[in-house]
Coordinates of C-alpha atoms in Angstrom, one line a residue:
X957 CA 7.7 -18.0 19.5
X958 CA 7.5 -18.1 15.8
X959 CA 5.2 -15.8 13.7
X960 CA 3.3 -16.9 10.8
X961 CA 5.3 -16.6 7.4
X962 CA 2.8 -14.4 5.1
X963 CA 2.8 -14.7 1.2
X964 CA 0.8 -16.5 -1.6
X965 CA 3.3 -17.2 -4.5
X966 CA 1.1 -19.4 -6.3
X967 CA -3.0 -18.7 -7.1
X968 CA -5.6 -21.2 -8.9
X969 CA -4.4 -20.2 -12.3
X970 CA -7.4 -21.3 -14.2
X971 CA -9.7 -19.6 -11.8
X972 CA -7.9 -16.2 -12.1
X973 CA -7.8 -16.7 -15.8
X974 CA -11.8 -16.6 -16.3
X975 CA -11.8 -13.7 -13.4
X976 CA -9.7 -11.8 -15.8
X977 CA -11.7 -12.3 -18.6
X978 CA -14.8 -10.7 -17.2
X979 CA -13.0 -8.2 -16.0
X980 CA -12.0 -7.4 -19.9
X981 CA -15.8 -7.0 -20.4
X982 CA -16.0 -4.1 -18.2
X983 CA -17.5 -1.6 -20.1
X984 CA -19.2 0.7 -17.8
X985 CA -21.7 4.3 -19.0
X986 CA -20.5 7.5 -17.0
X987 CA -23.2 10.1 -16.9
X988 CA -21.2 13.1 -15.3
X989 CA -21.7 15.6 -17.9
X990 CA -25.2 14.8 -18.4
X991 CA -27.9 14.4 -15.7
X992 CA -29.6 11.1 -16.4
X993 CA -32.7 11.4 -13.9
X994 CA -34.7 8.3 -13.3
X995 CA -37.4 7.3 -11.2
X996 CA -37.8 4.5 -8.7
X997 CA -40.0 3.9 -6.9
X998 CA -41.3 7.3 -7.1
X999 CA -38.1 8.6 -5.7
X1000 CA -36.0 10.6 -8.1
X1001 CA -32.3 9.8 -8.9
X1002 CA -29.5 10.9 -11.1
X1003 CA -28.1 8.1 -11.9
X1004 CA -23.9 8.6 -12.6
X1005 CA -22.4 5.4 -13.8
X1006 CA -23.6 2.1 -14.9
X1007 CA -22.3 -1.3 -16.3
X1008 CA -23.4 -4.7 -17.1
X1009 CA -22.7 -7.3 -15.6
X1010 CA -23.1 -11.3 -16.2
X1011 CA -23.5 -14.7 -14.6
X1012 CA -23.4 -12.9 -11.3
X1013 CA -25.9 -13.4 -8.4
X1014 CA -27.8 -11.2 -6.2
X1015 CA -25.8 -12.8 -3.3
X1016 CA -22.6 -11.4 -4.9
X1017 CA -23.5 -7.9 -5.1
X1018 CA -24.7 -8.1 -1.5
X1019 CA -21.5 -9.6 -0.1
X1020 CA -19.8 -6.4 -1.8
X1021 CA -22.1 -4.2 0.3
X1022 CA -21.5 -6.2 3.2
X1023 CA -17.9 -5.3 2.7
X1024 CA -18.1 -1.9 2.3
X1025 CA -20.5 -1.5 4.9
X1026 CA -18.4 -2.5 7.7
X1027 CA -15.3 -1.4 6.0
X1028 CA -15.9 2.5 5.1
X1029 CA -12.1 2.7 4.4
X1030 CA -12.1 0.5 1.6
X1031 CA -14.1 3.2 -0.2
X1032 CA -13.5 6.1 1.2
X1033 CA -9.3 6.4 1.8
X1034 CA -9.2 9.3 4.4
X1035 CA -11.2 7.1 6.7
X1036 CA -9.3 5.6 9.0
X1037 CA -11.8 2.7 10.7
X1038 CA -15.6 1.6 11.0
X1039 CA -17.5 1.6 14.1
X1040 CA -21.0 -0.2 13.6
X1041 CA -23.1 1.0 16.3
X1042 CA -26.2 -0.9 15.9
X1043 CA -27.6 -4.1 13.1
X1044 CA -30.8 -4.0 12.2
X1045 CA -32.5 -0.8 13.6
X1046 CA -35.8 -0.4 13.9
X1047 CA -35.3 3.2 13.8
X1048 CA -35.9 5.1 11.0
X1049 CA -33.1 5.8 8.7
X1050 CA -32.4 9.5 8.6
X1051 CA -34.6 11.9 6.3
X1052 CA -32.2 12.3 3.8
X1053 CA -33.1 8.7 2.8
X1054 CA -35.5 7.9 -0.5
X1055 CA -38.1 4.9 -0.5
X1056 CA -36.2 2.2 -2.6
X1057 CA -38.3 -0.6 -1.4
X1058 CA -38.9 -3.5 1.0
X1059 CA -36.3 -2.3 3.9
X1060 CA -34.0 -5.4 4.4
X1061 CA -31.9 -4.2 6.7
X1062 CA -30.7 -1.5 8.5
X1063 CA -27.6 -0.2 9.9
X1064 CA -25.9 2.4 11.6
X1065 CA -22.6 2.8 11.4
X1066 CA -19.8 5.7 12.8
X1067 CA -16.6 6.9 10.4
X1068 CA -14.1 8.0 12.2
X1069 CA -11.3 9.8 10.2
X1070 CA -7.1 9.2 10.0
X1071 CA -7.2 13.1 10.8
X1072 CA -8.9 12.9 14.1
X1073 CA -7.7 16.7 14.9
X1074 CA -9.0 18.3 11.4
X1075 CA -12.0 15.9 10.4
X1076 CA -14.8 15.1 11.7
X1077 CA -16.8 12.0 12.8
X1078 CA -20.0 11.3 11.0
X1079 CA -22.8 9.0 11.9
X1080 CA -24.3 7.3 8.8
X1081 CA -27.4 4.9 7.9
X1082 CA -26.4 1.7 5.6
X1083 CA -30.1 0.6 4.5
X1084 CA -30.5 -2.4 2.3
X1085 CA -34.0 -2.9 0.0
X1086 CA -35.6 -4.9 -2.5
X1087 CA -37.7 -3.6 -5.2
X1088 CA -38.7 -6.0 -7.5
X1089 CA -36.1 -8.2 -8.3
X1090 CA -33.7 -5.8 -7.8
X1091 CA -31.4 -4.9 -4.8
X1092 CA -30.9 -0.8 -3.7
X1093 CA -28.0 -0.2 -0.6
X1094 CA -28.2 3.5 0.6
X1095 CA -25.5 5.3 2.4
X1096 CA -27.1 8.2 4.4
X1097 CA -25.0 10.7 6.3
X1098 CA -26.8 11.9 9.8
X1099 CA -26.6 15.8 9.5
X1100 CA -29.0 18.4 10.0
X1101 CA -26.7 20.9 7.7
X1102 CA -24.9 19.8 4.3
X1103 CA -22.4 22.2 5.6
X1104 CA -21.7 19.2 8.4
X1105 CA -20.8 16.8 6.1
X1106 CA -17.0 16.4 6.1
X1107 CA -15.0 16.7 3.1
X1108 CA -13.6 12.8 3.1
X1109 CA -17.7 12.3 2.4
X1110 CA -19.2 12.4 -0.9
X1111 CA -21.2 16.2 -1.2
X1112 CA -25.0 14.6 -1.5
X1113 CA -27.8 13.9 0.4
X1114 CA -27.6 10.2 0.2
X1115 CA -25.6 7.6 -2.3
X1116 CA -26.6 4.2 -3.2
X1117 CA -25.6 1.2 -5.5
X1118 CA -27.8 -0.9 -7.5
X1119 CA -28.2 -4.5 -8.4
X1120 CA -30.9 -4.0 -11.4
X1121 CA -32.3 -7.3 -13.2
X1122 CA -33.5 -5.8 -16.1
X1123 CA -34.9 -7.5 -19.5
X1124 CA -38.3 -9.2 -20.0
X1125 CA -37.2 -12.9 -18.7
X1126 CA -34.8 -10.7 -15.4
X1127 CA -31.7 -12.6 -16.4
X1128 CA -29.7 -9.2 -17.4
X1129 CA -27.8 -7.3 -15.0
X1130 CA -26.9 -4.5 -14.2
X1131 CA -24.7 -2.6 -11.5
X1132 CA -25.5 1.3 -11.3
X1133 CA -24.5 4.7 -8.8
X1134 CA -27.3 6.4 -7.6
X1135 CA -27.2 10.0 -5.8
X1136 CA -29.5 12.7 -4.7
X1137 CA -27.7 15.7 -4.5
X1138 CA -27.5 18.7 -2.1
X1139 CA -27.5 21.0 -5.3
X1140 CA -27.5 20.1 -8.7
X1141 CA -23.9 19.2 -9.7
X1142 CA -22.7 18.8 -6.1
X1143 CA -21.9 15.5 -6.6
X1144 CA -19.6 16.2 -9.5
X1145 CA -18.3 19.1 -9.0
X1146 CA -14.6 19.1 -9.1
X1147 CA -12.3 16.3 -11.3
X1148 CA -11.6 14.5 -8.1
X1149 CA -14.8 13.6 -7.5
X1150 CA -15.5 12.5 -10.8
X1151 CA -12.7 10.1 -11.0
X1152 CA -13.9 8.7 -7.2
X1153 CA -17.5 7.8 -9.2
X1154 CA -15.4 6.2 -11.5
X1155 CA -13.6 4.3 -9.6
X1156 CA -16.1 3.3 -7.4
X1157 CA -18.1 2.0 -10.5
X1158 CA -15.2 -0.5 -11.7
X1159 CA -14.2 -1.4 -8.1
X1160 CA -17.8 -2.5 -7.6
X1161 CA -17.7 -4.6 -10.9
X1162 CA -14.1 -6.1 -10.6
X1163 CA -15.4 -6.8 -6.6
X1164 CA -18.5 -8.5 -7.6
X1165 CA -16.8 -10.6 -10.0
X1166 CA -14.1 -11.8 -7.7
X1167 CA -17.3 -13.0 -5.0
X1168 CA -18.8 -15.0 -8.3
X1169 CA -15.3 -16.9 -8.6
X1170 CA -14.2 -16.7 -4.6
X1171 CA -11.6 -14.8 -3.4
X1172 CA -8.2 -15.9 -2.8
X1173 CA -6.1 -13.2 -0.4
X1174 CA -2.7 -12.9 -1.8
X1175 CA -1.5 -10.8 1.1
X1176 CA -2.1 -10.2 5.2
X1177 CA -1.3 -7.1 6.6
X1178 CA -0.9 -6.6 10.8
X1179 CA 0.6 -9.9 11.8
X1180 CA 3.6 -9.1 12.9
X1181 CA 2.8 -5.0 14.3
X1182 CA -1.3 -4.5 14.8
X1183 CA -2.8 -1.8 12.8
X1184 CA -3.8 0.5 15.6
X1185 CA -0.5 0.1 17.0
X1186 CA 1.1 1.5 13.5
X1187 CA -1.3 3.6 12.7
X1188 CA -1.0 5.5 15.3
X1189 CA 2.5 5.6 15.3
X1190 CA 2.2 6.8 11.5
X1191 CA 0.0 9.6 12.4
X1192 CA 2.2 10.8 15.0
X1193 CA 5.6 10.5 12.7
X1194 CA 3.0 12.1 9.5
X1195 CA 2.3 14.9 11.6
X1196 CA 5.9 15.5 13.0
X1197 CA 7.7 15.6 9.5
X1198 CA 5.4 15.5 6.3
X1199 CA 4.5 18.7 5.8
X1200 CA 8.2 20.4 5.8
X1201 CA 9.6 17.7 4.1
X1202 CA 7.0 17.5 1.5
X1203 CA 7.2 21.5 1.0
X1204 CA 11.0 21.4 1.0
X1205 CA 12.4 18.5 -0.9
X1206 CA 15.6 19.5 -2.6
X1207 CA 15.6 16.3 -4.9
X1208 CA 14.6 15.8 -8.2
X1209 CA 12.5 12.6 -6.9
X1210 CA 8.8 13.1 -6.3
X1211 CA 8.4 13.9 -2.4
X1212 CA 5.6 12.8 -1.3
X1213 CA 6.4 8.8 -2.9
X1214 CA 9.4 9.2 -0.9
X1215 CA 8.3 11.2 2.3
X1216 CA 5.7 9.0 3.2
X1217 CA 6.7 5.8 1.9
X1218 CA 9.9 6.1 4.6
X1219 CA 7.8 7.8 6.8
X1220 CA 5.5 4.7 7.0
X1221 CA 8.4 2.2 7.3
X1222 CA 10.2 4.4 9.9
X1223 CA 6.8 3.8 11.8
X1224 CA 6.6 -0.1 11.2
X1225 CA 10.4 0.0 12.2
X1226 CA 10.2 1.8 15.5
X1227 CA 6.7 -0.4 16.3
X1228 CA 9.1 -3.4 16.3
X1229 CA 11.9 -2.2 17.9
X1230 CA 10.0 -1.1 20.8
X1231 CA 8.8 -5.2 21.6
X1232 CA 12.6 -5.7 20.3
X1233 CA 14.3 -6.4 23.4
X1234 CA 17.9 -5.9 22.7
X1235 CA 20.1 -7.5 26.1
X1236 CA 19.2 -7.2 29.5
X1237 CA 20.1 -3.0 29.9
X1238 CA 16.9 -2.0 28.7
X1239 CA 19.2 -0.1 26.1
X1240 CA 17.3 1.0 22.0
X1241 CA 18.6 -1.1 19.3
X1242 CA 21.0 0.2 17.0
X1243 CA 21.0 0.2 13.3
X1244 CA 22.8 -0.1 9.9
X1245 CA 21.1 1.1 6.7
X1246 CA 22.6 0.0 3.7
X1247 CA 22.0 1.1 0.3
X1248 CA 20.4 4.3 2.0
X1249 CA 19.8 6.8 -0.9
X1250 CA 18.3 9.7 -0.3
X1251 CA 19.1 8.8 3.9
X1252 CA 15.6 10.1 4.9
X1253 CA 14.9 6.9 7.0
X1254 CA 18.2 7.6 9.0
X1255 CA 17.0 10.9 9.1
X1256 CA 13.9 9.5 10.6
X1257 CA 15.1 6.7 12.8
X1258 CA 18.0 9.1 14.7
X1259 CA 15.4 11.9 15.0
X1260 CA 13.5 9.5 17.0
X1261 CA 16.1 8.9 19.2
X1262 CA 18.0 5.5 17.5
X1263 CA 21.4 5.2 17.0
X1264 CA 22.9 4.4 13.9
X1265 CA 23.8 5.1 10.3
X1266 CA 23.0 5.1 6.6
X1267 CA 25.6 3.9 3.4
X1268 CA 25.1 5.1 0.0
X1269 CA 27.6 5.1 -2.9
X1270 CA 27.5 8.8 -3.5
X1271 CA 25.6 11.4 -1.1
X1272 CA 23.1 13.2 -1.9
X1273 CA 21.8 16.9 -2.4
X1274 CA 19.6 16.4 0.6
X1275 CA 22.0 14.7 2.8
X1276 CA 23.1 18.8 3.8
X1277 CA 20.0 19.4 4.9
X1278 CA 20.2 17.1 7.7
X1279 CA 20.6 18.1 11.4
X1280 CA 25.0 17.2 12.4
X1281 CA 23.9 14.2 14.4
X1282 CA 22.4 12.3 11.2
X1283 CA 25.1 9.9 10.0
X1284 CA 25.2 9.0 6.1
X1285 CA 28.3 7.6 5.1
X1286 CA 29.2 7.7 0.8
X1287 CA 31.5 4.6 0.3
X1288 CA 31.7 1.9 -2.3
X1289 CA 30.7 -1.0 -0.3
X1290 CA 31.9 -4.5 -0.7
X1291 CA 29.2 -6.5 1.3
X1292 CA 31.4 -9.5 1.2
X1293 CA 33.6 -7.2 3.6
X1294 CA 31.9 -5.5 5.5
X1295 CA 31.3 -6.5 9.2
X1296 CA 28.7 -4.7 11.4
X1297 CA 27.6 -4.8 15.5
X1298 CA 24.6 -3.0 14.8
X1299 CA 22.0 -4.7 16.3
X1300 CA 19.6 -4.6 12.9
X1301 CA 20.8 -4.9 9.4
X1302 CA 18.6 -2.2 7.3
X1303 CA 17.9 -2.6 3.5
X1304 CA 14.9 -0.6 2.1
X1305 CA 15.2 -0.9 -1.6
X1306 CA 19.0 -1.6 -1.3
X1307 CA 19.0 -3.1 -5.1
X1308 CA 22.5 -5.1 -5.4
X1309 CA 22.7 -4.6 -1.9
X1310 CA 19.3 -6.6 -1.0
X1311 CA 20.4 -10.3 -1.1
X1312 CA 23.4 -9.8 1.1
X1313 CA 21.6 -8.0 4.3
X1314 CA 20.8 -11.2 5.5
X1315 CA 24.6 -12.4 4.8
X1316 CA 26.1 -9.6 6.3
X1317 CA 23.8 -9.6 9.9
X1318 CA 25.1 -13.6 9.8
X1319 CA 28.7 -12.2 9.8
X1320 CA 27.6 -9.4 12.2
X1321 CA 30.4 -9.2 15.0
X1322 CA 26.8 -10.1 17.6
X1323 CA 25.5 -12.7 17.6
X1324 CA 22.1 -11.3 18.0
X1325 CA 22.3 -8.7 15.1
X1326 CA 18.7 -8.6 13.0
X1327 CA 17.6 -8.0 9.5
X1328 CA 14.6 -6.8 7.6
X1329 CA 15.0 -6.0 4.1
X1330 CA 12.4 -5.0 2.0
X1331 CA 13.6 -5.9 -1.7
X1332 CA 12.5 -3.8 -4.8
X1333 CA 14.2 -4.7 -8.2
X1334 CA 16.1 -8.1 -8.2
X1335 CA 19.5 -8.4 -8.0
X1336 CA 21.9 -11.5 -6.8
X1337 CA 25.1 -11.8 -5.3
X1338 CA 27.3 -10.3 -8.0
X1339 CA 25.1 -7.1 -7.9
X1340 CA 23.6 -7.8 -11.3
X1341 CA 20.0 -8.0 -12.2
X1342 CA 18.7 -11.6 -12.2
X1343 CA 16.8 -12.5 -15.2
X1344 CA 13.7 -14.3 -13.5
X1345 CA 10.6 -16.1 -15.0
X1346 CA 7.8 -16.4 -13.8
X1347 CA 5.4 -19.6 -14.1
X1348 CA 1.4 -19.4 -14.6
X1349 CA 0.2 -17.8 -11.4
X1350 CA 3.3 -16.4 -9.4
X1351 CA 4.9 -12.7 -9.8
X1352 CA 8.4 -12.3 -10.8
X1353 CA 8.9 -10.0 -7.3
X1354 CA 7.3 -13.3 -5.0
X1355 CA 9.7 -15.4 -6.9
X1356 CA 12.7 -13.1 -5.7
X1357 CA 11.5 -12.7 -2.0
X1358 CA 11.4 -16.1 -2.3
X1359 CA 14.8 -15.8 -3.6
X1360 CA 16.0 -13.9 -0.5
X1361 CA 14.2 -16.0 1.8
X1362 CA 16.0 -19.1 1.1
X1363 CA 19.4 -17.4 1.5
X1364 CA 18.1 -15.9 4.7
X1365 CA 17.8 -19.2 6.2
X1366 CA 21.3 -20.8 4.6
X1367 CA 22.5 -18.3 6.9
X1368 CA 20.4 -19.8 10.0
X1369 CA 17.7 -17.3 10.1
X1370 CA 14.1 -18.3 10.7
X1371 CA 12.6 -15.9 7.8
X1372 CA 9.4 -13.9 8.0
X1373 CA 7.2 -12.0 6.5
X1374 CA 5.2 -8.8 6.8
X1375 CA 3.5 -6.7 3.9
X1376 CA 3.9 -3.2 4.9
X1377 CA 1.0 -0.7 4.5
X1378 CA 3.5 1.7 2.2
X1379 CA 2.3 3.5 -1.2
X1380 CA 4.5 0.7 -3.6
X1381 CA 3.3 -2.8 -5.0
X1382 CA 7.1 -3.7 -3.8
X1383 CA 6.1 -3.9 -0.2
X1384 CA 7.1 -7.4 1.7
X1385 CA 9.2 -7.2 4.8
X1386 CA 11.4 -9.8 5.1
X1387 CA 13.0 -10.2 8.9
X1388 CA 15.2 -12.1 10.7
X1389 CA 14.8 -12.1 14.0
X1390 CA 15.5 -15.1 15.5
X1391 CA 17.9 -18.2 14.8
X1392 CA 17.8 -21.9 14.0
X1393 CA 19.8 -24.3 16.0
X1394 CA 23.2 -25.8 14.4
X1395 CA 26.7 -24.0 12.7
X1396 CA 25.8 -22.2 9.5
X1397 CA 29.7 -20.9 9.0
X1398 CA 30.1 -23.2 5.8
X1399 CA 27.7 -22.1 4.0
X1400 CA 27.7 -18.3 5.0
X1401 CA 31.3 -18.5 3.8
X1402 CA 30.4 -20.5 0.8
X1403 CA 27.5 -17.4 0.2
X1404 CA 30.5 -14.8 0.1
X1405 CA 32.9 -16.7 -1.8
X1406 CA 30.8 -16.8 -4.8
X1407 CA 29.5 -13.7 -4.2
X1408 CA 32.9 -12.2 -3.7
X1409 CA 34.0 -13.7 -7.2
X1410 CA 31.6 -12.2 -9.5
X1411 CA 30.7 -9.4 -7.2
X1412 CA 30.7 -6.0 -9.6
X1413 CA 29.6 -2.6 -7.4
X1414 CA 27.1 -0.3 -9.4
X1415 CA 28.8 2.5 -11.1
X1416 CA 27.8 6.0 -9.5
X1417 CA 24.7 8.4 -10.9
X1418 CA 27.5 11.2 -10.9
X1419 CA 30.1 9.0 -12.1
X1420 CA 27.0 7.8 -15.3
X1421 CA 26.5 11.1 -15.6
X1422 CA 29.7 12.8 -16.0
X1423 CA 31.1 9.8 -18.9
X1424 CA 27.7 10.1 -20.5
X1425 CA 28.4 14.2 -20.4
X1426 CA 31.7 13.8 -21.7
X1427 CA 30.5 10.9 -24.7
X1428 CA 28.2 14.0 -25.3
X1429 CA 30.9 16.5 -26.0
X1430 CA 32.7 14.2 -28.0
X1431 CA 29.8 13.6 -30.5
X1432 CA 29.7 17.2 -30.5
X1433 CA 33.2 17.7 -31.3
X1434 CA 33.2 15.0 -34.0
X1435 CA 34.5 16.3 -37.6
X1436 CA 31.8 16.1 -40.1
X1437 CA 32.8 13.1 -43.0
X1438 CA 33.7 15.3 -46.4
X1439 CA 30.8 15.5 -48.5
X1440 CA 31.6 12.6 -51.9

């Protein structure tokens, strides 16, 4: 059975346009070196950021909230999911809440963090009020002791944000963070917790704008592998192999991009190949990785018990580090050439490499051999860069998935989608799993033959390295022109 294809390439341009420009009039008042106290409603507040906002509705602000409320994680990272235990409770809210008002509603809610073994669960009260003509959401953490309050949480007694018609006719607004803290200065007591106010402050703005003009999804996540399928797989894998990778990375590169970037696709990967079933003995799929770099997803994928192996045009410092069994292979590779039986066809930021996975899993010695590639700077068939431009409302990378797509399915693939939950804005899966109907030998050998004829392999970093060492001697070398 099919899966949905996944991807917006084009958006209302002249919507986004106008969402843009109020977002250029963000200009937001941080109050985290000074305590700006107010009073409402005979409550006291420090008040840490504020911003106006216009042409936006109360209803806006509220579908934010509504958001957030049921969706902690979007806020708060290190949350992992939202259980709302009960809608409008007649209970009271927990003592650690202020009187803002009429009570509109109140909630109860259960965050339950990624690090279930370390963190804590906390129950929280969500209460919604109207003073005035203004709007007040508090988010109250259930504990008898601040020393319960876990450190994923913001250190106060309660938070809120603000909806504030001010002015003498109500037409101005104004979106504001209000805390009561445990101590004074809890709330902003280290740099990270400043920036989080900060951030909060703009995402609520840029949030409450995008309600005013309705907003478009660009991307779905969890079609293809559910999220508690692959989180759970991701916590298992983060748990198995961060930490000593993180602490012992012999490359230059930052580690913890690369450590749990691949350590979040290796997750994804494995999720799919266990509903991959390969032929009728039950056996694991096996796999080709080309372009493999650094080799840490072989790493990954063999440790987990998969068979396969990794290309790269030069190894790498780290590739000694391995355990014996890990196979990474340094060859200049002429994808044109090249003939696999693996039964999936890797490329994870493969560069030149990228458009011909799907070519070379069409030329695969199986007939069932797979791709997914997950493209990161374009390239085409002759390995160099492709010079793309992008119309009004599409994204030079959507234009080369796109771009990869359609030579997926010259070679008689039915192309999907998937965008990966992965720390990189370069983070579409494209797959192909199954296969259209009819011969597509023509034009898979039309694909390599004029790939094959402007096809130029990418020059070695050690090979750059040692002619750009070696230009430097010379201009060292060089005699000095006589003085006139």
């Amino acid at each position: 059975m099919s899966r949905q294809v996944l991807g917006v390439e084009e958006v209302d341009t002249a919507a986004e346009a106008l969402r843009i420009a109020e977002f250029a009039k963000f200009k937001p008042a941080y109050y985290l070196d000074e305590i700006n106290e107010i009073q409402i409603n005979g409550s006291s507040w420090r008040m840490l950021a504020s911003v106006e906002i216009e042409n936006s509705e109360e209803e806006h602000f509220l579908a934010v909230m509504d958001k957030w409320t049921l969706s902690a994680e979007t806020i708060i990272p290190p949350v992992e999911r939202t259980v709302v235990d009960d809608l409008n409770k007649t209970q009271e809210p927990s003592h650690n809440g202020a009187d803002l008002g009429l009570v509109n509603s109140h909630i109860r809610r259960t965050l339950i963090p990624k690090r279930k073994g370390k963190d804590c669960w906390l129950e929280e009260d969500v209460v919604v009020s109207k003073l005035d003509s203004s709007k007040y959401v508090q988010f109250i953490p259930r504990v008898t002791n601040p020393s319960d309050i876990p450190f994923y949480y913001p250190q106060v007694a309660t938070y809120g944000f603000g909806y504030i018609r001010t002015g003498a006719d109500c037409t101005a607004c104004t979106l504001v963070i209000l805390v009561r803290e445990l101590t004074i200065g809890s709330a902003v007591a280290t740099k990270k917790q400043r920036s989080v106010w900060q951030d909060l402050i703009k995402k609520l703005y840029k949030w409450t704008v995008t309600e005013r003009f309705g907003y478009q999804k660009h991307s779905e996540h969890d079609v293809i592998i559910g999220y508690e399928q692959y989180t759970a797989k991701y916590h298992q894998l983060k748990a198995k192999y961060a930490q000593r990778w993180v602490e012992g990375w012999p490359e230059q590169t930052d580690p913890k991009k690369f450590v749990y970037e691949d350590i979040a696709i290796a997750s994804w990967l494995i999720c799919l190949w266990e509903q991959d079933t390969v032929a009728q003995d039950n056996r694991q799929p096996t796999f080709v990785d080309l372009g493999c770099g650094n080799g840490f997803l072989v790493y990954l994928l063999t440790s987990e018990g998969y068979n396969g192996y990794g290309i790269d045009q030069c190894a790498r410092k780290i590739w000694t580090q391995y355990d014996c069994h890990v196979d990474l292979r340094a060859q200049t590779l002429e994808p044109f050439n090249f003939v696999t039986n693996a039964d999936w066809v890797i490329g994870n930021h493969a560069d030149e490499l990228a458009p011909w996975v799907p070519i070379v899993a069409a030329n695969s010695t199986s007939p069932s051999t797979k791709f997914v590639v997950i493209p990161c700077c374009p390239h085409d068939l002759s390995g160099k860069k492709m010079p793309l431009k992008a119309n009004a409302g599409q994204s030079k990378y959507h234009i080369y998935v796109k771009y990869i797509c359609d030579l997926s399915e010259q070679c008689g693939f039915i192309t999907e989608r998937e965008y990966l939950r992965i720390p990189s804005t370069k983070n579409v899966a494209i797959l192909g799993c199954a296969r259209t109907h009819g011969d597509h030998r023509e034009s898979i050998a039309k694909l390599c033959e004029s790939g094959q004829s402007d096809f130029v392999a990418r020059i070695p970093d050690s090979v750059k390295n040692k002619l750009s060492m070696e230009k430097a001697k010379q201009r060292a070398h060089k005699p000095a022109l006589p003085a006139e």
